Amino acid sequence: MADGSDNNSDPWLRFRKATRARIGLGRSGDGLPTRALLEFQLAHARARDAVHGAVDFDRLAADLAPLETVRVHSAAPDRATYLRRPDLGRRLNEASRAVLARGDWDIAFVVADGLSAAAVQAHAAPLVRACLERLPGWSVAPVVLAGQARVALGDEVGALLGARLVALLVGERPGLSAADSLGVYLTWAPMPGRADSQRNCISNIHGAGLPIGAAADKLCWLAREASRLKLTGVALKEDAPALQGPEGSGPRPIDRI
Amino acid sequence: MAEYAHTLGRQRHVFDDLRAVMACASPRRSGDELAGIAADSDERRVAARMVLADLPLRVFLNEALVPYEADEVTRLILDGHDEAAFVPVASMTVGEFRDWLLSYEADTATLAALAPGLTPEMAAAVSKLMRNHDLVTVAAKCSVVTGFRTTVGLPGRLSSRLQPNHPTDDPAGIAAATLDGLLYGIGDAVIGINPATDNVPACITLLEMLETMRLRFDIPVQSCVLAHVTTSIQAIERGAPVDLVFQSIAGTEKANQGFGVSLALLREARDAALSLKRGTVGQNVMYFETGQGSALSADAHHGVDQQTVEARAYAVARAYDPLLVNTVVGFIGPEYLFDAKQITRAGLEDHFCAKLLGVPMGCDVCYTNHAEADQDDMDVLMTMLATAGVNFLIAVPGSDDVMLNYQSLSYHDVLGLRHLLKRPPAPEFAAWLEKAGWLDGQGRLPPRGPQSAVVRNLLGRIA
């Protein structure tokens, strides 16, 4: 077979177990065999749909019920602006500032659409629930659902709510192998101007990646440590792998090293 | 600073300083708009180009876009300027320089001699007056040849970096992607891994795996783990088989600080790699990556447009006689290069400017899933760059980098370009393919089925 998929005689079989990379695709002349070409296009289409899809926040609010939710929107009015103007995705629009009432909270959860509607739709509500089970006795703010939002939006939200910690769940930039990957950024004493080095991140939460339960364990461990040490970021280490979030600046060349 | 202006009909376009002329003259791109320095109309963009065309090239020696006192990259550029090499074009305006570059007089030898006399700002300025095809035509006349175990950049050749990344740096997974690439004749520029984890023991594990593979198959290639320079220096101190030292670099001192490097640290890294004397046909031991938008994302662009800041990174690169440099053009994101039109243009500008400055330029023809681009667009850019004589292109299995989550070229793409444009790999590597019996009667690398001797022999010899 041109695509080398005959498993009985596929010399790549043992190598395929070691990597998800598209190895041993076969060739049609110098080009890709038709099946490999279409499989690639399908993966890319799913990633594009995840980026441009809209989170159904009504459904998400229903999934989170009976937890109270609050809806906010960033200063980026639409997806096209959101992609071009990361600065706007990091702050609230005028109307949203008015709906966030100040309280006295140990932690606030913010669900941001980020770059994958699919990730948020599938994994955000289960993760919030799993965390609440693991944080008995904590005072938890109403869950904030944020449209056209980037990671740093959590700083303004957390400050307005008066939360000591903010955990921002966000759809990560989709790759071809996972279009529904969720990330979480935890920030102590959130306020506008916090640097990425002052956050802790858990990445790669999806079906074939980090399971919800394990992600919740990790996040709640970090939250308890953050409350004890009164900080997050590089000083709160748990030797997590390097982070690749969707945060506004996008990946810089340094992300490749 | 001087003020610049141009009148078109009843509209007088005024530009506060040279930076503003350069920024407004740039083709439209999202990064300059994000920075708030782009022209606000198409007419203003052309007015800026008309101003630029009439400026003497020498203005860039007299007026630093990034202050000399505040920036070691500016000092590197101006202190290192070769006035004697500059003489042939010293009296030209930027517009006249464009005409001259396109003329038959500006041939390969003339351009090579001119390179030390040019600053990045001059190259960036003239590129803003050029169409994409001009960028291809002039770059194709430039030749920058470097060597380590292979000779890269010879006229009529197309080299490639084999990029076998893995999300957890699994050596078996990386070996699999490497073997797959070798079967397409990929890797003659470098076999280069972006590690998921930047630490010294992990880096050494990967270097030793590649070294074992290189020696087992007696392949004339160089390997590189693209860790931070400080990691590579420590790996060298611990006796690891380091061929090339990698670093991401940018066009200002502050942006380089964001990468955790300085010119002095790069010098130290190069000295460490040179001390190993591992090259056979040459001793170019550095590998750099760059990309438009990296300075802005580090808030270190000093109000200079992203294409000009990018060109300044090539002045950094050329100070260290690198084997390889490439722009990661579509990787930085749509807030800097929004769509395929902007990515294509930037890729051609970066290649042109680097070659004009004497830098051995390659390209990662690529895009992320939030940019308005797809593989069809990459087909256009890769073909234009190969025609322009790009030193090397990056390729990954099936265009899908499973660690960095973006799309580059496939092994297939580079092989197809070589056959289409009759540009074989580096001579040492081509000889290895010939000796291995992998080429057909026409010098092509034909498809080999999974049961062929070529595939069985290669895969069977890896434990």
Coordinates of N, CA and C in Angstrom, one line a residue, chain B residues 96-231:
Chain B
E96 N 18.0 54.8 -5.4 CA 19.1 54.5 -6.4 C 19.7 53.1 -6.0
F97 N 19.8 52.9 -4.7 CA 20.3 51.6 -4.3 C 19.5 50.4 -4.8
R98 N 18.1 50.6 -4.7 CA 17.3 49.5 -5.2 C 17.6 49.3 -6.7
D99 N 17.6 50.4 -7.5 CA 17.9 50.2 -8.9 C 19.2 49.5 -9.2
W100 N 20.2 49.9 -8.4 CA 21.5 49.3 -8.6 C 21.5 47.8 -8.2
L101 N 20.8 47.5 -7.1 CA 20.8 46.1 -6.7 C 20.2 45.2 -7.8
L102 N 19.2 45.7 -8.5 CA 18.6 44.9 -9.5 C 19.4 44.9 -10.8
S103 N 20.4 45.8 -11.0 CA 21.2 45.9 -12.2 C 22.1 44.7 -12.4
Y104 N 22.5 44.5 -13.6 CA 23.5 43.4 -13.8 C 24.8 43.6 -13.2
E105 N 25.1 44.9 -13.0 CA 26.4 45.3 -12.3 C 26.5 44.6 -11.0
A106 N 25.4 44.6 -10.3 CA 25.4 44.0 -8.9 C 25.4 42.5 -9.0
D107 N 26.6 41.9 -9.2 CA 26.6 40.4 -9.3 C 27.0 39.8 -8.0
T108 N 27.2 38.5 -8.0 CA 27.4 37.8 -6.8 C 28.7 38.3 -6.1
A109 N 29.8 38.4 -6.8 CA 31.0 38.9 -6.2 C 30.9 40.3 -5.6
T110 N 30.3 41.2 -6.4 CA 30.1 42.6 -6.0 C 29.3 42.6 -4.7
L111 N 28.2 41.9 -4.6 CA 27.3 41.9 -3.5 C 28.0 41.3 -2.2
A112 N 28.8 40.3 -2.4 CA 29.6 39.7 -1.3 C 30.6 40.7 -0.7
A113 N 31.2 41.4 -1.6 CA 32.2 42.4 -1.2 C 31.5 43.6 -0.5
L114 N 30.3 43.9 -0.9 CA 29.5 45.0 -0.3 C 29.0 44.7 1.1
A115 N 28.7 43.5 1.4 CA 28.0 43.1 2.6 C 28.5 43.8 3.9
P116 N 29.8 43.8 4.2 CA 30.3 44.4 5.4 C 30.1 45.9 5.4
G117 N 29.8 46.5 4.3 CA 29.6 48.0 4.2 C 28.2 48.4 4.4
L118 N 27.3 47.4 4.6 CA 25.9 47.6 4.7 C 25.5 47.5 6.2
T119 N 24.6 48.3 6.6 CA 24.0 48.1 8.0 C 22.6 47.5 7.8
P120 N 22.0 46.9 8.8 CA 20.7 46.3 8.7 C 19.6 47.4 8.4
E121 N 19.8 48.6 8.8 CA 18.8 49.6 8.5 C 18.8 49.9 7.0
M122 N 20.0 49.9 6.4 CA 20.1 50.1 4.9 C 19.3 49.0 4.2
A123 N 19.6 47.8 4.6 CA 18.9 46.6 4.0 C 17.4 46.7 4.2
A124 N 17.0 47.0 5.4 CA 15.6 47.1 5.7 C 14.9 48.2 4.8
A125 N 15.6 49.3 4.7 CA 15.1 50.5 4.0 C 14.9 50.1 2.5
V126 N 15.8 49.5 1.9 CA 15.7 49.2 0.5 C 14.7 48.1 0.3
S127 N 14.5 47.2 1.2 CA 13.6 46.1 1.1 C 12.1 46.7 1.0
K128 N 11.9 47.8 1.7 CA 10.6 48.4 1.8 C 10.2 49.0 0.4
L129 N 11.2 49.2 -0.4 CA 10.9 49.8 -1.8 C 10.8 48.6 -2.8
M130 N 10.9 47.4 -2.4 CA 10.9 46.3 -3.3 C 9.6 45.5 -3.3
R131 N 9.3 45.0 -4.5 CA 8.2 44.0 -4.5 C 8.8 42.6 -4.1
N132 N 7.9 41.7 -3.9 CA 8.3 40.3 -3.5 C 9.3 39.8 -4.6
H133 N 9.0 40.0 -5.8 CA 9.9 39.4 -6.9 C 11.3 40.0 -6.9
D134 N 11.3 41.3 -6.5 CA 12.6 42.0 -6.4 C 13.4 41.3 -5.3
L135 N 12.7 41.0 -4.2 CA 13.4 40.4 -3.0 C 14.0 39.1 -3.4
V136 N 13.3 38.3 -4.3 CA 13.7 37.0 -4.7 C 14.9 37.2 -5.7
T137 N 14.8 38.1 -6.6 CA 15.8 38.3 -7.7 C 17.2 38.7 -7.1
V138 N 17.1 39.7 -6.1 CA 18.4 40.1 -5.6 C 19.0 39.1 -4.6
A139 N 18.1 38.5 -3.8 CA 18.6 37.4 -2.9 C 19.3 36.3 -3.7
A140 N 18.7 36.0 -4.8 CA 19.2 34.9 -5.6 C 20.7 35.1 -6.1
K141 N 21.0 36.4 -6.1 CA 22.4 36.8 -6.6 C 23.4 36.7 -5.4
C142 N 22.9 36.6 -4.2 CA 23.8 36.6 -3.0 C 24.1 35.2 -2.7
S143 N 25.4 35.0 -2.3 CA 25.8 33.6 -2.0 C 26.6 33.7 -0.6
V144 N 26.1 33.0 0.4 CA 26.8 32.9 1.7 C 27.0 31.4 2.0
V145 N 28.3 31.0 1.9 CA 28.6 29.6 2.1 C 29.3 29.4 3.4
T146 N 28.8 28.4 4.2 CA 29.4 28.0 5.5 C 29.6 26.5 5.6
G147 N 30.4 26.1 6.6 CA 30.7 24.7 6.7 C 30.9 24.2 8.1
F148 N 30.6 23.0 8.3 CA 30.9 22.2 9.5 C 31.3 20.8 9.1
R149 N 30.3 19.9 9.1 CA 30.6 18.6 8.4 C 30.1 18.6 7.0
T150 N 29.1 19.5 6.7 CA 28.6 19.7 5.4 C 28.9 21.1 5.0
T151 N 28.8 21.4 3.7 CA 29.0 22.7 3.2 C 27.6 23.2 2.8
V152 N 27.2 24.3 3.4 CA 25.8 24.8 3.3 C 25.8 26.1 2.5
G153 N 24.9 26.3 1.6 CA 24.7 27.5 0.9 C 25.4 27.6 -0.5
L154 N 25.9 26.5 -1.0 CA 26.6 26.6 -2.3 C 25.5 26.8 -3.4
P155 N 25.9 27.6 -4.4 CA 24.9 27.9 -5.5 C 24.3 26.6 -6.0
G156 N 23.0 26.6 -6.3 CA 22.3 25.4 -6.9 C 22.0 24.3 -5.9
R157 N 22.2 24.5 -4.6 CA 21.9 23.5 -3.6 C 20.7 24.0 -2.7
L158 N 20.1 23.0 -2.1 CA 19.0 23.3 -1.1 C 19.2 22.4 0.1
S159 N 19.6 22.9 1.2 CA 19.8 22.1 2.4 C 18.6 22.2 3.3
S160 N 18.6 21.3 4.3 CA 17.4 21.3 5.1 C 17.8 20.9 6.6
R161 N 17.0 21.5 7.5 CA 17.1 21.0 8.9 C 16.0 20.0 9.1
L162 N 16.4 18.9 9.7 CA 15.5 17.8 10.1 C 15.2 18.2 11.6
Q163 N 13.8 18.3 11.9 CA 13.4 18.8 13.2 C 12.5 17.7 13.8
P164 N 13.1 16.8 14.5 CA 12.3 15.6 15.0 C 11.8 15.7 16.4
N165 N 11.1 16.9 16.7 CA 10.7 17.2 18.1 C 9.7 16.1 18.6
H166 N 9.7 16.1 20.0 CA 8.8 15.2 20.7 C 8.3 15.9 21.9
P167 N 7.0 15.7 22.3 CA 6.5 16.5 23.4 C 7.1 16.2 24.8
T168 N 7.7 15.0 24.9 CA 8.4 14.7 26.2 C 9.9 14.4 26.0
D169 N 10.4 14.7 24.8 CA 11.9 14.5 24.5 C 12.2 13.0 24.5
D170 N 11.2 12.1 24.3 CA 11.5 10.7 24.3 C 12.5 10.3 23.2
P171 N 13.6 9.7 23.6 CA 14.7 9.5 22.6 C 14.2 8.5 21.5
A172 N 13.4 7.5 21.8 CA 12.9 6.6 20.8 C 12.0 7.3 19.8
G173 N 11.2 8.2 20.3 CA 10.3 9.0 19.4 C 11.1 9.9 18.5
I174 N 12.1 10.5 19.1 CA 13.0 11.4 18.3 C 13.8 10.7 17.3
A175 N 14.3 9.5 17.7 CA 15.0 8.7 16.7 C 14.1 8.3 15.5
A176 N 12.9 7.9 15.8 CA 11.9 7.5 14.8 C 11.7 8.6 13.8
A177 N 11.5 9.8 14.2 CA 11.3 11.0 13.3 C 12.6 11.3 12.6
T178 N 13.7 11.1 13.2 CA 15.0 11.3 12.5 C 15.2 10.3 11.4
L179 N 15.0 9.1 11.6 CA 15.2 8.0 10.6 C 14.2 8.3 9.4
D180 N 13.0 8.7 9.8 CA 12.0 9.0 8.7 C 12.5 10.1 7.8
G181 N 13.1 11.1 8.4 CA 13.6 12.3 7.7 C 14.8 11.9 6.8
L182 N 15.6 11.1 7.3 CA 16.8 10.7 6.6 C 16.4 10.0 5.3
L183 N 15.3 9.2 5.3 CA 14.8 8.5 4.1 C 14.3 9.5 3.0
Y184 N 14.1 10.7 3.4 CA 13.8 11.8 2.4 C 15.0 12.6 2.1
G185 N 16.1 12.3 2.6 CA 17.3 13.1 2.4 C 17.4 14.4 3.1
I186 N 16.6 14.4 4.3 CA 16.6 15.7 5.1 C 17.7 15.6 6.1
G187 N 18.2 16.8 6.5 CA 19.1 16.9 7.6 C 20.5 17.3 7.3
D188 N 20.7 17.7 6.0 CA 22.1 18.1 5.7 C 22.5 19.5 6.2
A189 N 21.6 20.3 6.6 CA 21.9 21.6 7.3 C 22.2 21.3 8.8
V190 N 21.3 20.5 9.4 CA 21.4 20.1 10.8 C 20.3 19.2 11.2
I191 N 20.5 18.3 12.1 CA 19.5 17.6 12.8 C 19.3 18.3 14.1
G192 N 18.2 19.1 14.2 CA 18.1 20.0 15.3 C 16.8 19.8 16.1
I193 N 16.9 19.5 17.4 CA 15.8 19.2 18.3 C 15.5 20.4 19.1
N194 N 14.2 20.8 19.2 CA 13.8 21.8 20.2 C 13.4 20.9 21.4
P195 N 14.2 21.0 22.5 CA 13.8 20.2 23.7 C 12.6 20.8 24.4
A196 N 11.8 19.9 24.9 CA 10.6 20.3 25.7 C 11.1 20.8 27.0
T197 N 12.1 20.2 27.5 CA 12.7 20.6 28.8 C 14.1 21.1 28.7
D198 N 14.4 22.3 29.1 CA 15.7 22.9 29.0 C 16.6 22.6 30.2
N199 N 17.2 21.5 30.3 CA 18.1 21.2 31.3 C 19.3 20.4 30.8
V200 N 20.4 20.5 31.5 CA 21.7 20.0 31.0 C 21.7 18.5 30.8
P201 N 21.2 17.7 31.8 CA 21.2 16.2 31.6 C 20.3 15.8 30.4
A202 N 19.1 16.4 30.3 CA 18.2 16.0 29.2 C 18.9 16.4 27.8
C203 N 19.5 17.5 27.8 CA 20.2 18.0 26.6 C 21.3 17.0 26.2
I204 N 22.1 16.5 27.2 CA 23.2 15.6 26.9 C 22.7 14.3 26.4
T205 N 21.6 13.8 27.0 CA 21.0 12.5 26.6 C 20.6 12.6 25.1
L206 N 20.0 13.7 24.6 CA 19.6 13.8 23.2 C 20.9 13.9 22.3
L207 N 21.8 14.7 22.8 CA 23.1 14.9 22.0 C 23.8 13.6 21.8
E208 N 23.8 12.8 22.8 CA 24.5 11.5 22.7 C 23.8 10.5 21.8
M209 N 22.4 10.6 21.9 CA 21.6 9.7 21.0 C 21.9 10.1 19.5
L210 N 21.9 11.4 19.2 CA 22.2 11.8 17.8 C 23.6 11.4 17.4
E211 N 24.5 11.6 18.3 CA 25.9 11.3 18.0 C 26.1 9.8 17.7
T212 N 25.4 8.9 18.5 CA 25.5 7.5 18.2 C 24.9 7.1 16.8
M213 N 23.8 7.8 16.5 CA 23.2 7.5 15.2 C 24.1 8.0 14.1
R214 N 24.7 9.2 14.2 CA 25.6 9.7 13.2 C 26.8 8.8 13.0
L215 N 27.3 8.3 14.0 CA 28.5 7.4 13.9 C 28.1 6.1 13.4
R216 N 27.0 5.6 13.8 CA 26.6 4.2 13.3 C 26.4 4.2 11.8
F217 N 25.8 5.2 11.3 CA 25.5 5.3 9.8 C 26.5 6.1 9.1
D218 N 27.5 6.7 9.8 CA 28.6 7.4 9.2 C 28.0 8.6 8.3
I219 N 27.1 9.3 8.9 CA 26.4 10.4 8.1 C 27.1 11.7 8.3
P220 N 27.4 12.4 7.2 CA 28.0 13.7 7.3 C 27.0 14.7 7.7
V221 N 26.7 14.9 8.9 CA 25.7 15.9 9.4 C 26.2 16.5 10.7
Q222 N 25.6 17.6 11.1 CA 25.8 18.1 12.4 C 24.5 18.1 13.2
S223 N 24.6 17.9 14.5 CA 23.4 17.9 15.3 C 23.4 19.1 16.2
C224 N 22.2 19.4 16.7 CA 22.1 20.5 17.7 C 20.8 20.3 18.5
V225 N 21.0 20.5 19.8 CA 19.8 20.6 20.7 C 19.6 22.0 21.0
L226 N 18.4 22.6 20.6 CA 18.2 24.0 20.7 C 17.9 24.5 22.1
A227 N 18.8 24.3 23.0 CA 18.6 24.7 24.4 C 19.2 26.1 24.5
H228 N 19.0 26.7 25.6 CA 19.6 28.1 25.8 C 21.1 28.0 25.8
V229 N 21.8 29.0 25.4 CA 23.3 29.0 25.3 C 24.0 28.5 26.6
T230 N 23.4 29.0 27.7 CA 24.0 28.6 29.0 C 23.9 27.1 29.2
T231 N 22.9 26.5 28.7 CA 22.7 25.0 28.8 C 23.8 24.4 28.0

